[in-house]
Amino acid sequence: MSWTYRSVLLLLLSHGANAVLEPLHHNDCRSRSVWMETQLLDNYLTNQHTVTVIESYTERPIILSPYCLHNPIPLNAFTLDRFQLFVRHSLEQHTRQLEYRMNECFVSSGHRDVLLTELLPYLSQYNPRAKVLLITQGMQDEALTELFHVAWYKYRLLQLIVLNHHGNDTIESCVFNPFRKALSPDLQYLPTVKSNLRCHLLVDDGQLDAYNRQLNHFIDERVNKLNGYPLNIAMHVSNGSTSAYDCILGSVSFTDIDQEILSIMQRQMNFSVVLHKNELELSIGYIHQNGTPVGTLWQIEKNLIDLAANSRIIHDYDTRNLLYLHYISTEKLVFITPRNYFRNRDKTQVFINPFSVAYMLTNVLLSFSLPMIIFLLEYAARRLEVQRETGVRYSFGAKVLNLVGIIYNVSVRLPRADRKRWIIVGLLVYNIVSYPIWQGVTIRYLHPNHQQVNNINSLGELIETKLELKVSQYHEHIVRHEGPHLQNPLYSELSSRLSTKNTSSLRNSIEQIIIHGNSALLIAEEYVPLVLAGNYEWIPGKPDGIWPIQKPIYEFYKSMAVPKTSPFVGTFNEIVLHCVEAGMNDRFKHQLETVVQLMQIRRIRDHPSVPDYIVFNMEHMLPLFIFYFGMLLLSCVIFLFELLVKCIERMRSQRVVQLAVDEFVPFEFVH
């Protein structure tokens, strides 16, 4: 704004040589009235950077005190006409946003009519937060009260002090505290009378030090202690809570951090609350697609409220009167999606994957190709009449069975009968086929995160789905104007697919996700555990129908909003900063964790049914171990029985001596 101030000032200088008055050099600074006026101005200008003198008298300047200041402060001098022209040019150059500097001071003088109609309206347009010192001569009480009344209730000029001269050596210094003034029963403003002003007659130099201390205390206390003065606060309140998640909480309740800070403000500043109970989207406020502010943002523009407690920081906005306080916390946005959206993708990834398919195909090809090669070799040998070993007769099936045994790495001696070999080969094939199946089942049920396979876990996967992507009105403007993110193709496509249709009710949005499974909603990350812990009594079926994408999509600051013309900006900011430094965010997170634990207990109580999937452990494998142990025991019994039979046959064979001729078996296995 300082650059703009200089540019407009140079513009005025280029249009006329009399646009700015040169600082006056005089010898009248030693007079008592000017000296007292200078001391008051010096005390009032503490921490101010510039002083602008506006002369309303065209005959001769009567404002002398700014030129007598001991501490050098940059001075600018205008005539009243040129100051009005300066304000008009400044407003024309800044049609979107206005920056009201708090370290600026204006000093002027004039009659009541001139001040009310020609000066105060332009001061309120240019900078209503600046300090204003008006010098008058013998103004009556009625005119003085009217001046303060109009300055505050019409033009929102609070930091106003009037030095009303009575004679040569007497100054009546008056200030106004509208927050101590009584209101009508319907909270309407009553006329201002002289008793509502705080005026002091200064006739002696010794009074200045004490009065300056009293004046500084009055100015500080005026915006810090409001004595029950009503402030208009916009906040979403439902079922006694400011949370949008009342439909999930039920009988459980907690205090949002916005409501906690507001209660601290009310307790320290001692004001009463006129609560504007809007819907959540309106209480936070948002920018319509045509650029019009809606909800609390519109109310702030029109100075209808003093504080928007549920607001969020919007970086790209077209508002003139919106001012954000010190940020409270950062808010991250994540998508909640339908649980088990892909359903059978886990089976596909476990059973139908390149490794399993390659493993199965390799064994099948070996089982069929090698026997065919042997068959062709046998066929070629017969056609070519290759000489064979005499006395040896064996079939092609026997050779195939032996070869299959070699392929499957059987390390035992195969039986000689073909039918017995077919049985063994069948068992081997069953083992080969069943092994990857059982392995896949074990991996699925023993893996701790097996449910992630069937859910949406990244923004890329979400974009590939046909889900309707929804975002609330107050988050929509933030998401669409995140400049760095729009360089990413995923975020660009996400921005084009976002919809705000039917998002004013969180309950309806959750119903669409759980029941229909056709949408995904963007919500604050800190409330995701709360959403997952809800039992959703009004929704038939199982409550575990929501799955969050873990990685946040967007991140931005959360803060309260006030009008730029608010006199409480400094006090509000100081309280918010102290709350943040005292660890209120951590306190809120612990409180939210406790609420989530209570809701999880309630959910287990209300829904004791076993879920539709079983997480396996070693106890579930006990029947399988018993089965294998039984089969091993049976094989041992059969083995002992075969030994017994073999011994009996050997004893009988010793009685009958005969020559045994071994039959040739190809690929004989040894023990």
mmCIF file with all atom_site columns, N, CA and C in Angstrom, residues 363-411:
data_model
loop_
_atom_site.group_PDB
_atom_site.id
_atom_site.type_symbol
_atom_site.label_atom_id
_atom_site.label_alt_id
_atom_site.label_comp_id
_atom_site.label_asym_id
_atom_site.label_entity_id
_atom_site.label_seq_id
_atom_site.pdbx_PDB_ins_code
_atom_site.Cartn_x
_atom_site.Cartn_y
_atom_site.Cartn_z
_atom_site.occupancy
_atom_site.B_iso_or_equiv
_atom_site.pdbx_formal_charge
_atom_site.auth_seq_id
_atom_site.auth_comp_id
_atom_site.auth_asym_id
_atom_site.auth_atom_id
_atom_site.pdbx_PDB_model_num
ATOM 1   N N  . ASN A 1 363 ? 5.272  -76.525  -15.994 1.00 0.00 ? 363 ASN A N  1
ATOM 2   C CA . ASN A 1 363 ? 5.062  -77.924  -15.622 1.00 0.00 ? 363 ASN A CA 1
ATOM 3   C C  . ASN A 1 363 ? 4.162  -78.645  -16.622 1.00 0.00 ? 363 ASN A C  1
ATOM 4   N N  . VAL A 1 364 ? 3.129  -77.951  -17.082 1.00 0.00 ? 364 VAL A N  1
ATOM 5   C CA . VAL A 1 364 ? 2.243  -78.587  -18.064 1.00 0.00 ? 364 VAL A CA 1
ATOM 6   C C  . VAL A 1 364 ? 2.983  -78.877  -19.361 1.00 0.00 ? 364 VAL A C  1
ATOM 7   N N  . LEU A 1 365 ? 3.775  -77.914  -19.834 1.00 0.00 ? 365 LEU A N  1
ATOM 8   C CA . LEU A 1 365 ? 4.512  -78.118  -21.075 1.00 0.00 ? 365 LEU A CA 1
ATOM 9   C C  . LEU A 1 365 ? 5.522  -79.246  -20.953 1.00 0.00 ? 365 LEU A C  1
ATOM 10  N N  . LEU A 1 366 ? 6.213  -79.284  -19.822 1.00 0.00 ? 366 LEU A N  1
ATOM 11  C CA . LEU A 1 366 ? 7.174  -80.377  -19.622 1.00 0.00 ? 366 LEU A CA 1
ATOM 12  C C  . LEU A 1 366 ? 6.466  -81.724  -19.549 1.00 0.00 ? 366 LEU A C  1
ATOM 13  N N  . SER A 1 367 ? 5.300  -81.740  -18.912 1.00 0.00 ? 367 SER A N  1
ATOM 14  C CA . SER A 1 367 ? 4.590  -83.010  -18.760 1.00 0.00 ? 367 SER A CA 1
ATOM 15  C C  . SER A 1 367 ? 4.099  -83.551  -20.091 1.00 0.00 ? 367 SER A C  1
ATOM 16  N N  . PHE A 1 368 ? 3.784  -82.682  -21.032 1.00 0.00 ? 368 PHE A N  1
ATOM 17  C CA . PHE A 1 368 ? 3.231  -83.147  -22.303 1.00 0.00 ? 368 PHE A CA 1
ATOM 18  C C  . PHE A 1 368 ? 4.256  -83.155  -23.440 1.00 0.00 ? 368 PHE A C  1
ATOM 19  N N  . SER A 1 369 ? 5.197  -82.233  -23.411 1.00 0.00 ? 369 SER A N  1
ATOM 20  C CA . SER A 1 369 ? 6.125  -82.159  -24.545 1.00 0.00 ? 369 SER A CA 1
ATOM 21  C C  . SER A 1 369 ? 7.167  -83.254  -24.507 1.00 0.00 ? 369 SER A C  1
ATOM 22  N N  . LEU A 1 370 ? 7.752  -83.522  -23.357 1.00 0.00 ? 370 LEU A N  1
ATOM 23  C CA . LEU A 1 370 ? 8.808  -84.551  -23.292 1.00 0.00 ? 370 LEU A CA 1
ATOM 24  C C  . LEU A 1 370 ? 8.286  -85.954  -23.609 1.00 0.00 ? 370 LEU A C  1
ATOM 25  N N  . PRO A 1 371 ? 7.132  -86.357  -23.062 1.00 0.00 ? 371 PRO A N  1
ATOM 26  C CA . PRO A 1 371 ? 6.620  -87.682  -23.508 1.00 0.00 ? 371 PRO A CA 1
ATOM 27  C C  . PRO A 1 371 ? 6.346  -87.745  -25.006 1.00 0.00 ? 371 PRO A C  1
ATOM 28  N N  . MET A 1 372 ? 5.898  -86.661  -25.598 1.00 0.00 ? 372 MET A N  1
ATOM 29  C CA . MET A 1 372 ? 5.674  -86.680  -27.036 1.00 0.00 ? 372 MET A CA 1
ATOM 30  C C  . MET A 1 372 ? 6.985  -86.830  -27.798 1.00 0.00 ? 372 MET A C  1
ATOM 31  N N  . ILE A 1 373 ? 8.044  -86.224  -27.264 1.00 0.00 ? 373 ILE A N  1
ATOM 32  C CA . ILE A 1 373 ? 9.359  -86.381  -27.906 1.00 0.00 ? 373 ILE A CA 1
ATOM 33  C C  . ILE A 1 373 ? 9.808  -87.837  -27.850 1.00 0.00 ? 373 ILE A C  1
ATOM 34  N N  . ILE A 1 374 ? 9.609  -88.468  -26.677 1.00 0.00 ? 374 ILE A N  1
ATOM 35  C CA . ILE A 1 374 ? 9.977  -89.875  -26.553 1.00 0.00 ? 374 ILE A CA 1
ATOM 36  C C  . ILE A 1 374 ? 9.136  -90.732  -27.495 1.00 0.00 ? 374 ILE A C  1
ATOM 37  N N  . PHE A 1 375 ? 7.852  -90.403  -27.593 1.00 0.00 ? 375 PHE A N  1
ATOM 38  C CA . PHE A 1 375 ? 6.988  -91.165  -28.496 1.00 0.00 ? 375 PHE A CA 1
ATOM 39  C C  . PHE A 1 375 ? 7.470  -91.043  -29.948 1.00 0.00 ? 375 PHE A C  1
ATOM 40  N N  . LEU A 1 376 ? 7.854  -89.857  -30.331 1.00 0.00 ? 376 LEU A N  1
ATOM 41  C CA . LEU A 1 376 ? 8.342  -89.675  -31.701 1.00 0.00 ? 376 LEU A CA 1
ATOM 42  C C  . LEU A 1 376 ? 9.647  -90.423  -31.938 1.00 0.00 ? 376 LEU A C  1
ATOM 43  N N  . LEU A 1 377 ? 10.511 -90.426  -30.919 1.00 0.00 ? 377 LEU A N  1
ATOM 44  C CA . LEU A 1 377 ? 11.757 -91.182  -31.066 1.00 0.00 ? 377 LEU A CA 1
ATOM 45  C C  . LEU A 1 377 ? 11.487 -92.679  -31.201 1.00 0.00 ? 377 LEU A C  1
ATOM 46  N N  . GLU A 1 378 ? 10.538 -93.195  -30.410 1.00 0.00 ? 378 GLU A N  1
ATOM 47  C CA . GLU A 1 378 ? 10.180 -94.610  -30.525 1.00 0.00 ? 378 GLU A CA 1
ATOM 48  C C  . GLU A 1 378 ? 9.584  -94.905  -31.894 1.00 0.00 ? 378 GLU A C  1
ATOM 49  N N  . TYR A 1 379 ? 8.756  -94.014  -32.370 1.00 0.00 ? 379 TYR A N  1
ATOM 50  C CA . TYR A 1 379 ? 8.143  -94.211  -33.680 1.00 0.00 ? 379 TYR A CA 1
ATOM 51  C C  . TYR A 1 379 ? 9.201  -94.196  -34.786 1.00 0.00 ? 379 TYR A C  1
ATOM 52  N N  . ALA A 1 380 ? 10.166 -93.291  -34.663 1.00 0.00 ? 380 ALA A N  1
ATOM 53  C CA . ALA A 1 380 ? 11.239 -93.235  -35.672 1.00 0.00 ? 380 ALA A CA 1
ATOM 54  C C  . ALA A 1 380 ? 12.108 -94.474  -35.605 1.00 0.00 ? 380 ALA A C  1
ATOM 55  N N  . ALA A 1 381 ? 12.323 -94.987  -34.401 1.00 0.00 ? 381 ALA A N  1
ATOM 56  C CA . ALA A 1 381 ? 13.153 -96.210  -34.281 1.00 0.00 ? 381 ALA A CA 1
ATOM 57  C C  . ALA A 1 381 ? 12.477 -97.402  -34.944 1.00 0.00 ? 381 ALA A C  1
ATOM 58  N N  . ARG A 1 382 ? 11.164 -97.530  -34.817 1.00 0.00 ? 382 ARG A N  1
ATOM 59  C CA . ARG A 1 382 ? 10.471 -98.636  -35.476 1.00 0.00 ? 382 ARG A CA 1
ATOM 60  C C  . ARG A 1 382 ? 10.500 -98.505  -36.993 1.00 0.00 ? 382 ARG A C  1
ATOM 61  N N  . ARG A 1 383 ? 10.336 -97.287  -37.458 1.00 0.00 ? 383 ARG A N  1
ATOM 62  C CA . ARG A 1 383 ? 10.339 -97.096  -38.914 1.00 0.00 ? 383 ARG A CA 1
ATOM 63  C C  . ARG A 1 383 ? 11.713 -97.338  -39.491 1.00 0.00 ? 383 ARG A C  1
ATOM 64  N N  . LEU A 1 384 ? 12.717 -96.996  -38.740 1.00 0.00 ? 384 LEU A N  1
ATOM 65  C CA . LEU A 1 384 ? 14.080 -97.181  -39.234 1.00 0.00 ? 384 LEU A CA 1
ATOM 66  C C  . LEU A 1 384 ? 14.634 -98.560  -38.883 1.00 0.00 ? 384 LEU A C  1
ATOM 67  N N  . GLU A 1 385 ? 13.822 -99.368  -38.241 1.00 0.00 ? 385 GLU A N  1
ATOM 68  C CA . GLU A 1 385 ? 14.213 -100.731 -37.867 1.00 0.00 ? 385 GLU A CA 1
ATOM 69  C C  . GLU A 1 385 ? 15.511 -100.740 -37.074 1.00 0.00 ? 385 GLU A C  1
ATOM 70  N N  . VAL A 1 386 ? 15.537 -99.888  -36.044 1.00 0.00 ? 386 VAL A N  1
ATOM 71  C CA . VAL A 1 386 ? 16.706 -99.865  -35.161 1.00 0.00 ? 386 VAL A CA 1
ATOM 72  C C  . VAL A 1 386 ? 16.676 -101.108 -34.295 1.00 0.00 ? 386 VAL A C  1
ATOM 73  N N  . GLN A 1 387 ? 17.842 -101.737 -34.120 1.00 0.00 ? 387 GLN A N  1
ATOM 74  C CA . GLN A 1 387 ? 17.929 -102.978 -33.357 1.00 0.00 ? 387 GLN A CA 1
ATOM 75  C C  . GLN A 1 387 ? 17.672 -102.694 -31.879 1.00 0.00 ? 387 GLN A C  1
ATOM 76  N N  . ARG A 1 388 ? 16.754 -103.510 -31.296 1.00 0.00 ? 388 ARG A N  1
ATOM 77  C CA . ARG A 1 388 ? 16.407 -103.340 -29.893 1.00 0.00 ? 388 ARG A CA 1
ATOM 78  C C  . ARG A 1 388 ? 17.014 -104.451 -29.059 1.00 0.00 ? 388 ARG A C  1
ATOM 79  N N  . GLU A 1 389 ? 17.061 -104.230 -27.771 1.00 0.00 ? 389 GLU A N  1
ATOM 80  C CA . GLU A 1 389 ? 17.563 -105.255 -26.853 1.00 0.00 ? 389 GLU A CA 1
ATOM 81  C C  . GLU A 1 389 ? 16.528 -106.370 -26.756 1.00 0.00 ? 389 GLU A C  1
ATOM 82  N N  . THR A 1 390 ? 16.948 -107.577 -26.951 1.00 0.00 ? 390 THR A N  1
ATOM 83  C CA . THR A 1 390 ? 16.035 -108.725 -26.963 1.00 0.00 ? 390 THR A CA 1
ATOM 84  C C  . THR A 1 390 ? 15.571 -109.055 -25.561 1.00 0.00 ? 390 THR A C  1
ATOM 85  N N  . GLY A 1 391 ? 14.343 -109.517 -25.485 1.00 0.00 ? 391 GLY A N  1
ATOM 86  C CA . GLY A 1 391 ? 13.793 -109.941 -24.195 1.00 0.00 ? 391 GLY A CA 1
ATOM 87  C C  . GLY A 1 391 ? 13.238 -108.816 -23.344 1.00 0.00 ? 391 GLY A C  1
ATOM 88  N N  . VAL A 1 392 ? 13.266 -107.606 -23.855 1.00 0.00 ? 392 VAL A N  1
ATOM 89  C CA . VAL A 1 392 ? 12.760 -106.481 -23.067 1.00 0.00 ? 392 VAL A CA 1
ATOM 90  C C  . VAL A 1 392 ? 11.503 -105.940 -23.738 1.00 0.00 ? 392 VAL A C  1
ATOM 91  N N  . ARG A 1 393 ? 10.414 -105.954 -23.020 1.00 0.00 ? 393 ARG A N  1
ATOM 92  C CA . ARG A 1 393 ? 9.152  -105.432 -23.549 1.00 0.00 ? 393 ARG A CA 1
ATOM 93  C C  . ARG A 1 393 ? 8.569  -104.439 -22.522 1.00 0.00 ? 393 ARG A C  1
ATOM 94  N N  . TYR A 1 394 ? 8.351  -103.244 -22.964 1.00 0.00 ? 394 TYR A N  1
ATOM 95  C CA . TYR A 1 394 ? 7.720  -102.244 -22.091 1.00 0.00 ? 394 TYR A CA 1
ATOM 96  C C  . TYR A 1 394 ? 6.907  -101.284 -22.966 1.00 0.00 ? 394 TYR A C  1
ATOM 97  N N  . SER A 1 395 ? 5.936  -100.687 -22.351 1.00 0.00 ? 395 SER A N  1
ATOM 98  C CA . SER A 1 395 ? 4.993  -99.840  -23.088 1.00 0.00 ? 395 SER A CA 1
ATOM 99  C C  . SER A 1 395 ? 5.411  -98.380  -23.028 1.00 0.00 ? 395 SER A C  1
ATOM 100 N N  . PHE A 1 396 ? 4.773  -97.585  -23.914 1.00 0.00 ? 396 PHE A N  1
ATOM 101 C CA . PHE A 1 396 ? 5.023  -96.148  -23.919 1.00 0.00 ? 396 PHE A CA 1
ATOM 102 C C  . PHE A 1 396 ? 4.508  -95.495  -22.633 1.00 0.00 ? 396 PHE A C  1
ATOM 103 N N  . GLY A 1 397 ? 3.397  -95.977  -22.126 1.00 0.00 ? 397 GLY A N  1
ATOM 104 C CA . GLY A 1 397 ? 2.858  -95.422  -20.896 1.00 0.00 ? 397 GLY A CA 1
ATOM 105 C C  . GLY A 1 397 ? 3.810  -95.572  -19.730 1.00 0.00 ? 397 GLY A C  1
ATOM 106 N N  . ALA A 1 398 ? 4.495  -96.675  -19.658 1.00 0.00 ? 398 ALA A N  1
ATOM 107 C CA . ALA A 1 398 ? 5.449  -96.879  -18.562 1.00 0.00 ? 398 ALA A CA 1
ATOM 108 C C  . ALA A 1 398 ? 6.581  -95.867  -18.634 1.00 0.00 ? 398 ALA A C  1
ATOM 109 N N  . LYS A 1 399 ? 7.050  -95.599  -19.865 1.00 0.00 ? 399 LYS A N  1
ATOM 110 C CA . LYS A 1 399 ? 8.132  -94.623  -20.008 1.00 0.00 ? 399 LYS A CA 1
ATOM 111 C C  . LYS A 1 399 ? 7.642  -93.212  -19.650 1.00 0.00 ? 399 LYS A C  1
ATOM 112 N N  . VAL A 1 400 ? 6.418  -92.889  -20.025 1.00 0.00 ? 400 VAL A N  1
ATOM 113 C CA . VAL A 1 400 ? 5.883  -91.568  -19.690 1.00 0.00 ? 400 VAL A CA 1
ATOM 114 C C  . VAL A 1 400 ? 5.785  -91.381  -18.185 1.00 0.00 ? 400 VAL A C  1
ATOM 115 N N  . LEU A 1 401 ? 5.301  -92.422  -17.505 1.00 0.00 ? 401 LEU A N  1
ATOM 116 C CA . LEU A 1 401 ? 5.177  -92.331  -16.055 1.00 0.00 ? 401 LEU A CA 1
ATOM 117 C C  . LEU A 1 401 ? 6.539  -92.153  -15.400 1.00 0.00 ? 401 LEU A C  1
ATOM 118 N N  . ASN A 1 402 ? 7.529  -92.858  -15.870 1.00 0.00 ? 402 ASN A N  1
ATOM 119 C CA . ASN A 1 402 ? 8.877  -92.694  -15.317 1.00 0.00 ? 402 ASN A CA 1
ATOM 120 C C  . ASN A 1 402 ? 9.413  -91.299  -15.577 1.00 0.00 ? 402 ASN A C  1
ATOM 121 N N  . LEU A 1 403 ? 9.146  -90.781  -16.773 1.00 0.00 ? 403 LEU A N  1
ATOM 122 C CA . LEU A 1 403 ? 9.633  -89.454  -17.102 1.00 0.00 ? 403 LEU A CA 1
ATOM 123 C C  . LEU A 1 403 ? 8.953  -88.378  -16.257 1.00 0.00 ? 403 LEU A C  1
ATOM 124 N N  . VAL A 1 404 ? 7.630  -88.521  -16.042 1.00 0.00 ? 404 VAL A N  1
ATOM 125 C CA . VAL A 1 404 ? 6.915  -87.580  -15.189 1.00 0.00 ? 404 VAL A CA 1
ATOM 126 C C  . VAL A 1 404 ? 7.484  -87.592  -13.775 1.00 0.00 ? 404 VAL A C  1
ATOM 127 N N  . GLY A 1 405 ? 7.832  -88.783  -13.310 1.00 0.00 ? 405 GLY A N  1
ATOM 128 C CA . GLY A 1 405 ? 8.449  -88.873  -11.990 1.00 0.00 ? 405 GLY A CA 1
ATOM 129 C C  . GLY A 1 405 ? 9.756  -88.110  -11.924 1.00 0.00 ? 405 GLY A C  1
ATOM 130 N N  . ILE A 1 406 ? 10.542 -88.176  -13.033 1.00 0.00 ? 406 ILE A N  1
ATOM 131 C CA . ILE A 1 406 ? 11.791 -87.423  -13.056 1.00 0.00 ? 406 ILE A CA 1
ATOM 132 C C  . ILE A 1 406 ? 11.514 -85.913  -13.035 1.00 0.00 ? 406 ILE A C  1
ATOM 133 N N  . ILE A 1 407 ? 10.510 -85.495  -13.823 1.00 0.00 ? 407 ILE A N  1
ATOM 134 C CA . ILE A 1 407 ? 10.184 -84.062  -13.881 1.00 0.00 ? 407 ILE A CA 1
ATOM 135 C C  . ILE A 1 407 ? 9.804  -83.523  -12.515 1.00 0.00 ? 407 ILE A C  1
ATOM 136 N N  . TYR A 1 408 ? 9.014  -84.287  -11.781 1.00 0.00 ? 408 TYR A N  1
ATOM 137 C CA . TYR A 1 408 ? 8.537  -83.830  -10.488 1.00 0.00 ? 408 TYR A CA 1
ATOM 138 C C  . TYR A 1 408 ? 9.487  -84.176  -9.347  1.00 0.00 ? 408 TYR A C  1
ATOM 139 N N  . ASN A 1 409 ? 10.712 -84.580  -9.687  1.00 0.00 ? 409 ASN A N  1
ATOM 140 C CA . ASN A 1 409 ? 11.761 -84.789  -8.686  1.00 0.00 ? 409 ASN A CA 1
ATOM 141 C C  . ASN A 1 409 ? 11.336 -85.813  -7.630  1.00 0.00 ? 409 ASN A C  1
ATOM 142 N N  . VAL A 1 410 ? 10.779 -86.934  -8.069  1.00 0.00 ? 410 VAL A N  1
ATOM 143 C CA . VAL A 1 410 ? 10.438 -88.003  -7.132  1.00 0.00 ? 410 VAL A CA 1
ATOM 144 C C  . VAL A 1 410 ? 11.709 -88.789  -6.817  1.00 0.00 ? 410 VAL A C  1
ATOM 145 N N  . SER A 1 411 ? 12.033 -88.898  -5.548  1.00 0.00 ? 411 SER A N  1
ATOM 146 C CA . SER A 1 411 ? 13.295 -89.525  -5.139  1.00 0.00 ? 411 SER A CA 1
ATOM 147 C C  . SER A 1 411 ? 13.097 -90.916  -4.547  1.00 0.00 ? 411 SER A C  1
#
